[in-house]
CSV table of N, CA, C and O in Angstrom, one decimal:
chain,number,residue,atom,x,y,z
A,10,UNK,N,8.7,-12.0,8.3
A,10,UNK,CA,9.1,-12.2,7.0
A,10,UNK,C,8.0,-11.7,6.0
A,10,UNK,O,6.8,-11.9,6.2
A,11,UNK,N,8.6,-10.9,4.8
A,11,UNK,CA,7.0,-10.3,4.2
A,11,UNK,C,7.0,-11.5,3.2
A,11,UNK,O,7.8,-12.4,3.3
A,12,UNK,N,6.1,-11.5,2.5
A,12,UNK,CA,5.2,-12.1,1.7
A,12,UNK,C,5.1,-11.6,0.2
A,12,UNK,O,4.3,-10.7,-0.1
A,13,UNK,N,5.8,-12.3,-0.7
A,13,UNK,CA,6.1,-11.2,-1.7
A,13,UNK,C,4.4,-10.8,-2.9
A,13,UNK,O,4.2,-11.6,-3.7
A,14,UNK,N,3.9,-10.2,-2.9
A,14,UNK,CA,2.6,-10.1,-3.6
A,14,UNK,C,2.7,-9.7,-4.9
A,14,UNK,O,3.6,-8.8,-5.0
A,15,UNK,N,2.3,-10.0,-6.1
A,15,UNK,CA,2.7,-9.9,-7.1
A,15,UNK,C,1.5,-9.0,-7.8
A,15,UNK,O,0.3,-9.3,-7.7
A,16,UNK,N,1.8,-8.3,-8.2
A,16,UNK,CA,0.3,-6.9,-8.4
A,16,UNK,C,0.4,-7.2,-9.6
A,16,UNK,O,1.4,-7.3,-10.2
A,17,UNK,N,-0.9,-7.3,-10.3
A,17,UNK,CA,-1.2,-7.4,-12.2
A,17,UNK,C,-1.8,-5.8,-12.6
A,17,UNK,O,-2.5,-5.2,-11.7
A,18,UNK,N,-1.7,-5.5,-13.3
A,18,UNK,CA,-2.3,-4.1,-14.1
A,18,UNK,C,-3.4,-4.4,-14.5
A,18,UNK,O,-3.4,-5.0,-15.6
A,19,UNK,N,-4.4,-4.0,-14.1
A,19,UNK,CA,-5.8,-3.9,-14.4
A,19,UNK,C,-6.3,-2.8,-15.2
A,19,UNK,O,-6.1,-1.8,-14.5
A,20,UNK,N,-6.8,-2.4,-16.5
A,20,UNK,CA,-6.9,-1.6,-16.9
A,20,UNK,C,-8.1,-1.2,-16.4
A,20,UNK,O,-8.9,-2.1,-16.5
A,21,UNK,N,-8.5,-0.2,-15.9
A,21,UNK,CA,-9.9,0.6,-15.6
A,21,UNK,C,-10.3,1.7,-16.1
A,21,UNK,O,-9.9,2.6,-15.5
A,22,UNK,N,-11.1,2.1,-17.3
A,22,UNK,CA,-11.4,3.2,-17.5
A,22,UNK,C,-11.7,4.4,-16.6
A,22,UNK,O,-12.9,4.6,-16.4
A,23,UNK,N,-10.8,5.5,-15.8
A,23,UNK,CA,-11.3,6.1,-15.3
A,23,UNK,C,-10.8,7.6,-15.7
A,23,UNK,O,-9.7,7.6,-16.2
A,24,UNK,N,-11.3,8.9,-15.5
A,24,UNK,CA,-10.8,10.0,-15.9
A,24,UNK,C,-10.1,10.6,-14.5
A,24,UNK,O,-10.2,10.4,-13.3
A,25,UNK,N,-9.7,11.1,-15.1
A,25,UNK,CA,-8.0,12.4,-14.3
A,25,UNK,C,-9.2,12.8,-13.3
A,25,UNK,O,-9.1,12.3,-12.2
A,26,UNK,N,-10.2,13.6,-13.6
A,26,UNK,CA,-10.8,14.1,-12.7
A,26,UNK,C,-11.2,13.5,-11.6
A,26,UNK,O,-11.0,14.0,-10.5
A,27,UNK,N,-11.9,11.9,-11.9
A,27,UNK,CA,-12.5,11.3,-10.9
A,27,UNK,C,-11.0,10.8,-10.0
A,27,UNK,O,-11.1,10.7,-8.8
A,28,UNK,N,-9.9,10.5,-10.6
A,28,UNK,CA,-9.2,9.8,-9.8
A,28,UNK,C,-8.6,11.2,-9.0
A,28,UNK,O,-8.0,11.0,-7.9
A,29,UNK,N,-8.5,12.6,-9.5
A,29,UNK,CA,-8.2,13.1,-8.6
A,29,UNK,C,-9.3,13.5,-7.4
A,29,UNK,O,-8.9,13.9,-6.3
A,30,UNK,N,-10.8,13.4,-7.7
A,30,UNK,CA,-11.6,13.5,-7.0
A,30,UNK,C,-11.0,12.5,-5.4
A,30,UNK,O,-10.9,12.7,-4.2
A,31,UNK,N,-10.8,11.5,-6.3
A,31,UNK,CA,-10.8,10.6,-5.0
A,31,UNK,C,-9.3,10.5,-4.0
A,31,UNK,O,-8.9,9.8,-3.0
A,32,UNK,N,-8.9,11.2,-4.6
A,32,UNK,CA,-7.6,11.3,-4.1
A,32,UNK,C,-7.8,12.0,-3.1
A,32,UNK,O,-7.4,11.8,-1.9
A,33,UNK,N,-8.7,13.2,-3.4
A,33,UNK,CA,-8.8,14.4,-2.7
A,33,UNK,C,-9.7,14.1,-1.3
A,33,UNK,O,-9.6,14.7,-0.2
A,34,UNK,N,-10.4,13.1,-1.9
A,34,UNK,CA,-11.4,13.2,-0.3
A,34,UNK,C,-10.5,12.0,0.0
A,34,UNK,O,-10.9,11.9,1.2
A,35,UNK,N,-9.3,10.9,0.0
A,35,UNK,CA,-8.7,10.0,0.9
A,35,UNK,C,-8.0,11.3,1.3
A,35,UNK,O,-7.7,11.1,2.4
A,36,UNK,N,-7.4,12.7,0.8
A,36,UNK,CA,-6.7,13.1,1.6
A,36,UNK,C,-7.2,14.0,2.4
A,36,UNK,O,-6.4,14.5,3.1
A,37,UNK,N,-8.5,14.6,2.5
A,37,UNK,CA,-9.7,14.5,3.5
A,37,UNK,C,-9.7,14.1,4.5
A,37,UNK,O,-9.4,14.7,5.6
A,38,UNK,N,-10.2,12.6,4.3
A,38,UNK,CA,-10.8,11.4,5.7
A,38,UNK,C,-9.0,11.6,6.2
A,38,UNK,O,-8.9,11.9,7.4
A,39,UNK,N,-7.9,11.6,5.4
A,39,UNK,CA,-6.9,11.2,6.3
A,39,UNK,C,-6.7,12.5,7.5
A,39,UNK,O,-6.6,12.3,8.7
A,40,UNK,N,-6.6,13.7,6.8
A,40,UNK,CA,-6.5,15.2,7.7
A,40,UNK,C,-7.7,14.9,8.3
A,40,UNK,O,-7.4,15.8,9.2
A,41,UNK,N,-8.9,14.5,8.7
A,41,UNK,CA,-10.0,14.4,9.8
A,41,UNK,C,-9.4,13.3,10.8
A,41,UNK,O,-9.6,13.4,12.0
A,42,UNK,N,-8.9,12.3,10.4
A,42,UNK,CA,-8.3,11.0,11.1
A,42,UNK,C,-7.3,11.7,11.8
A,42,UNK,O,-7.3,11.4,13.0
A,43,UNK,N,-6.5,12.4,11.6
A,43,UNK,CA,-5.4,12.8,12.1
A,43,UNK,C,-5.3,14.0,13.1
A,43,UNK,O,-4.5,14.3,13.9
A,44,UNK,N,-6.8,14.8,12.5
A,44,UNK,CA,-7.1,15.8,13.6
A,44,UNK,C,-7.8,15.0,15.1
A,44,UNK,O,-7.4,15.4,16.2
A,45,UNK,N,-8.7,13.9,14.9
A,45,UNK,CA,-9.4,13.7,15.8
A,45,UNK,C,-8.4,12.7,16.7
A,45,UNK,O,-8.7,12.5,17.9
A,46,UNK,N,-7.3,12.2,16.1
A,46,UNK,CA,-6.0,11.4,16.6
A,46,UNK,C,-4.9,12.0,16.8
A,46,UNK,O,-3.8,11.5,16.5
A,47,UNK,N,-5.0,12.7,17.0
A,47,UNK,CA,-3.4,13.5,16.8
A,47,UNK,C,-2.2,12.3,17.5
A,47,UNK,O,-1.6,11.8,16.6
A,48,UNK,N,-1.9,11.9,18.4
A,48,UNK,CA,-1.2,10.7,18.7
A,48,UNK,C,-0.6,10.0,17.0
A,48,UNK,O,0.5,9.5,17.0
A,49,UNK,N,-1.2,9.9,15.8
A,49,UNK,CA,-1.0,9.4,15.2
A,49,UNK,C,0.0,9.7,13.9
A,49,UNK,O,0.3,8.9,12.9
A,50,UNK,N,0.3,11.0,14.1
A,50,UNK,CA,0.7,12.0,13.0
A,50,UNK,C,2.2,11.6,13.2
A,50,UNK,O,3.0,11.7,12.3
A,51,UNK,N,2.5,11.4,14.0
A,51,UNK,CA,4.2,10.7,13.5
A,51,UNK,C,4.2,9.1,13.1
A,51,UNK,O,5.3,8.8,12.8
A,52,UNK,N,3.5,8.3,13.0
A,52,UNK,CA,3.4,7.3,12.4
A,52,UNK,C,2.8,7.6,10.8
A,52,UNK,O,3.0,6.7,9.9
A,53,UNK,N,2.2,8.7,10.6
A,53,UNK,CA,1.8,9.2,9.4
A,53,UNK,C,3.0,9.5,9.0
A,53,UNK,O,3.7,8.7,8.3
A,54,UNK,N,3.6,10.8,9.3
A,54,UNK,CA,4.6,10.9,9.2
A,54,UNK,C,5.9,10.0,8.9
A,54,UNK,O,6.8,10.6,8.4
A,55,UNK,N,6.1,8.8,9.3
A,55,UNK,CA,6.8,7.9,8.8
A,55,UNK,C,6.9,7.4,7.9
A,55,UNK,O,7.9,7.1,7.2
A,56,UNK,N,4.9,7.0,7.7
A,56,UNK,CA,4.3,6.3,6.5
A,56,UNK,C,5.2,7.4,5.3
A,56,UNK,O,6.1,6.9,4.7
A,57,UNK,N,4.7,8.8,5.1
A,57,UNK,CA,5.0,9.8,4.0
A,57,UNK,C,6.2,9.5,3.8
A,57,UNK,O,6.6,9.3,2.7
A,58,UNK,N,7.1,9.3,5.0
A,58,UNK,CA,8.4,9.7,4.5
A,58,UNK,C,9.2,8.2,4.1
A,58,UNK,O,10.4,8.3,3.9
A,59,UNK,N,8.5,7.0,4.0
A,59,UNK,CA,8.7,5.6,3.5
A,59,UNK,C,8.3,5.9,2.2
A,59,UNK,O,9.2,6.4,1.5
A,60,UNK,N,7.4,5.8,1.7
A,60,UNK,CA,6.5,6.0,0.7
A,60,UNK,C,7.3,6.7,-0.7
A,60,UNK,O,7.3,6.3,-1.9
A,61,UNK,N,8.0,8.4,0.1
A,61,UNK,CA,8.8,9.0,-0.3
A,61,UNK,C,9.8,8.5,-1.6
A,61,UNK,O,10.0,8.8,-2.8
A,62,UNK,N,10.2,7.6,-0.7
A,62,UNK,CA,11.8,7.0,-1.1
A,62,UNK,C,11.2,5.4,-2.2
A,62,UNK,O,11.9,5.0,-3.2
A,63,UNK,N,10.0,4.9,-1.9
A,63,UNK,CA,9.7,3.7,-2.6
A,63,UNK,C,9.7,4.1,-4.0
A,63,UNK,O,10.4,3.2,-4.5
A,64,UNK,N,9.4,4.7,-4.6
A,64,UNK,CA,9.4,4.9,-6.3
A,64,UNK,C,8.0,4.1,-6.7
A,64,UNK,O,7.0,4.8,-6.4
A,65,UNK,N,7.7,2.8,-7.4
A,65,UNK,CA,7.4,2.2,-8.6
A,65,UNK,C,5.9,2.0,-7.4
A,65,UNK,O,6.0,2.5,-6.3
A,66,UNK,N,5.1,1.4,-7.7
A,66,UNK,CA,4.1,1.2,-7.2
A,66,UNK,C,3.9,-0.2,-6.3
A,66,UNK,O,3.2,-0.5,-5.3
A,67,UNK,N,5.1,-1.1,-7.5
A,67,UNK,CA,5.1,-2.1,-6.6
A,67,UNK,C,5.9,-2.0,-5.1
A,67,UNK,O,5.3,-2.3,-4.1
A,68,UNK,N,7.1,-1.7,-5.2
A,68,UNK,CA,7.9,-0.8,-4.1
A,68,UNK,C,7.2,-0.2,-2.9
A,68,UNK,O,7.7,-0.3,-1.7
A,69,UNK,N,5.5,0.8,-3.3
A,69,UNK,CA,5.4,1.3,-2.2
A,69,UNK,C,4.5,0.0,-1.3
A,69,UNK,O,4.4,-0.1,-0.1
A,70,UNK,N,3.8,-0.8,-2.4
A,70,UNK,CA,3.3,-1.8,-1.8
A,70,UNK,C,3.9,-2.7,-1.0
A,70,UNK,O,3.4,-3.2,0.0
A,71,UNK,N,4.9,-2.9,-1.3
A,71,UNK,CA,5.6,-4.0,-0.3
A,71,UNK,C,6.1,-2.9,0.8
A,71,UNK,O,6.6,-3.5,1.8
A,72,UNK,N,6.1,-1.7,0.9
A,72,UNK,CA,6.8,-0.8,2.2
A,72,UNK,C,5.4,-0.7,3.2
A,72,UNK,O,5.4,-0.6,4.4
A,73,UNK,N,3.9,-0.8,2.3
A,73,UNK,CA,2.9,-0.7,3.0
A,73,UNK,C,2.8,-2.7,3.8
A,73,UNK,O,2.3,-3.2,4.8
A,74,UNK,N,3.2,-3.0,2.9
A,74,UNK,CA,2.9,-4.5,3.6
A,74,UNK,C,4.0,-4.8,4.9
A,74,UNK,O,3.8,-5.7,5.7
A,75,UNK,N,4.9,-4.1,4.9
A,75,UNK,CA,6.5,-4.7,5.8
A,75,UNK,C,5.9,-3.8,7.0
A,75,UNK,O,5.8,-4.3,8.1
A,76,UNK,N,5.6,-2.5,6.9
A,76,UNK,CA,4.9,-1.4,7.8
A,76,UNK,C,3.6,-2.5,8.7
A,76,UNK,O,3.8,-3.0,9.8
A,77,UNK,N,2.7,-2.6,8.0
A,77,UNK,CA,1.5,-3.4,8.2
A,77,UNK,C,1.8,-4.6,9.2
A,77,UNK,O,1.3,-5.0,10.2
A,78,UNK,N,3.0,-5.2,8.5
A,78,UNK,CA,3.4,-6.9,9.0
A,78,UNK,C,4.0,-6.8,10.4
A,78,UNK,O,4.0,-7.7,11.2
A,79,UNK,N,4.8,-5.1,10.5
A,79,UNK,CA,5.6,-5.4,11.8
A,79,UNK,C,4.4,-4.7,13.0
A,79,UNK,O,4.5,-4.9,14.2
A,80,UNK,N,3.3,-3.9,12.5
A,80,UNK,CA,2.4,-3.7,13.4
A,80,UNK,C,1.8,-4.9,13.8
A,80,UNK,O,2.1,-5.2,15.0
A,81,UNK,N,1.2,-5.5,13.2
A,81,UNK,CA,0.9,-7.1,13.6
A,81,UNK,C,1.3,-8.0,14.5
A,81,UNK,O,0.7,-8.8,15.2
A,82,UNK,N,2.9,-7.6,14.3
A,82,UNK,CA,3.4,-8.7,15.4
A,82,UNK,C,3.8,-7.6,16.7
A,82,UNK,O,3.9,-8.1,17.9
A,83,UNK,N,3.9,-6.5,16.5
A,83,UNK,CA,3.7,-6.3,17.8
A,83,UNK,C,2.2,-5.9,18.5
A,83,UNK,O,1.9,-5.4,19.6
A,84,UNK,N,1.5,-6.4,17.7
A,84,UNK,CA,-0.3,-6.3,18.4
A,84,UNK,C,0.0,-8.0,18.8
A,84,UNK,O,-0.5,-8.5,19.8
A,85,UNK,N,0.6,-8.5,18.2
A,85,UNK,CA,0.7,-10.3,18.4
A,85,UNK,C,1.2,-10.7,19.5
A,85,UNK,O,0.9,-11.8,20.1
A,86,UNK,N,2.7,-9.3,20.1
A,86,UNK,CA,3.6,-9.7,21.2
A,86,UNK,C,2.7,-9.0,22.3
A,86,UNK,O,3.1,-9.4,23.4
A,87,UNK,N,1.5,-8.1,22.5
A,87,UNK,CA,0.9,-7.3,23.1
A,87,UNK,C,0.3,-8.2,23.9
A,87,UNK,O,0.2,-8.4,25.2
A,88,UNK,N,-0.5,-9.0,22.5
A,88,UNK,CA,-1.9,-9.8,23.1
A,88,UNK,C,-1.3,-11.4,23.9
A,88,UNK,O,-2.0,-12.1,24.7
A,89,UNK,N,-0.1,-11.6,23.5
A,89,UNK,CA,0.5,-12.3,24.3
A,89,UNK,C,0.8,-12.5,25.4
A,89,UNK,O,0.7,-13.5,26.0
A,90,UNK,N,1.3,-11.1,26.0
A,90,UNK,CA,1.7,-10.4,26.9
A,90,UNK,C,0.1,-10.5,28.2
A,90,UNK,O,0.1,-11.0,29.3
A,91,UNK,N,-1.0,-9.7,27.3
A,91,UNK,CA,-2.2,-10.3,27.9
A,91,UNK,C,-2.2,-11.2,28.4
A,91,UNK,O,-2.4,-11.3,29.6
A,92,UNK,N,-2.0,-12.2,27.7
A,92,UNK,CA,-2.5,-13.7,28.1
A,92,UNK,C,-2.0,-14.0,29.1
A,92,UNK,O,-2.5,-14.5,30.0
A,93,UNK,N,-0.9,-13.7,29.0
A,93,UNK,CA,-0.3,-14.1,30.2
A,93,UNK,C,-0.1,-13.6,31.1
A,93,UNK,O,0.6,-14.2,31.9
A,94,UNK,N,-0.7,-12.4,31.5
A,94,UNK,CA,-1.5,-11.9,32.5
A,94,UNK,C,-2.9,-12.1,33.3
A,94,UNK,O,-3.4,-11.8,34.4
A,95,UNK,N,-3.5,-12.7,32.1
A,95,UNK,CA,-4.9,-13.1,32.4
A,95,UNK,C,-4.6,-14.6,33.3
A,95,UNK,O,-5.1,-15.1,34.3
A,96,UNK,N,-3.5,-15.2,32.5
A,96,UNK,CA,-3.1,-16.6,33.3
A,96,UNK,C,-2.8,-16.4,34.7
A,96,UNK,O,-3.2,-17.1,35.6
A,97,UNK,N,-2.1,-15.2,35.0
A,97,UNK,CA,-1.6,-15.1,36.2
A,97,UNK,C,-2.6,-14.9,37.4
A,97,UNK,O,-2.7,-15.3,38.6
A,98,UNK,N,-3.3,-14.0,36.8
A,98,UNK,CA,-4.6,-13.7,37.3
A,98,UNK,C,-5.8,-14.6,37.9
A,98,UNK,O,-6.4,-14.6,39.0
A,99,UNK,N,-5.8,-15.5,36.8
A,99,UNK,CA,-6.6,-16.7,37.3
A,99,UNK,C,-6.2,-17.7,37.7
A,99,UNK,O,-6.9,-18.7,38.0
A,100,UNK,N,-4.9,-17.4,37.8
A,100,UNK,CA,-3.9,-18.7,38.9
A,100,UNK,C,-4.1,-18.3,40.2
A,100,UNK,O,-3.3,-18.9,41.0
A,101,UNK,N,-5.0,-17.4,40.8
A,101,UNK,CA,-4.9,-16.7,42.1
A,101,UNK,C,-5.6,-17.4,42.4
A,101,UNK,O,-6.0,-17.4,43.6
């Protein structure tokens, strides 16, 4: 179940330039991440094409939190899975 987050508007003085500067190198590190992972470019790819369709800012945030939340629980059903392997193991 997500968690609804309620985002406030912070005003920050910053200029077009610098925020496109920084856009430019997160879209950098991301093309280096994705070269050195290639495995990962269809989950990129999902992300883009979620993102796509969200609109408003708040929108994309909650599609990054629901994305994020269901990774979680399958790292959650994984390590579980572990465990209960390691149990089995040490029941020997």
């Amino acid at each position: 179940m997500a968690i609804p987050v309620k985002i406030r508007k912070k005003v920050v003085p910053m200029s077009m330039d610098r925020l496109a500067q920084i856009g430019e190198k997160a879209r950098l590190e991301r093309e280096r991440l994705l070269r050195e992972h290639p495995h990962l470019r269809a989950y990129q790819e999902e992300i883009d094409r979620m993102m796509a369709g969200a609109g408003s800012a708040e929108n994309r945030m909650a599609v990054l939190g629901l994305m994020m939340e269901t990774k979680l629980n399958e790292l959650r059903d994984q390590l579980s899975r572990l465990s209960e392997c390691l149990q089995a193991v040490e029941r020997r």
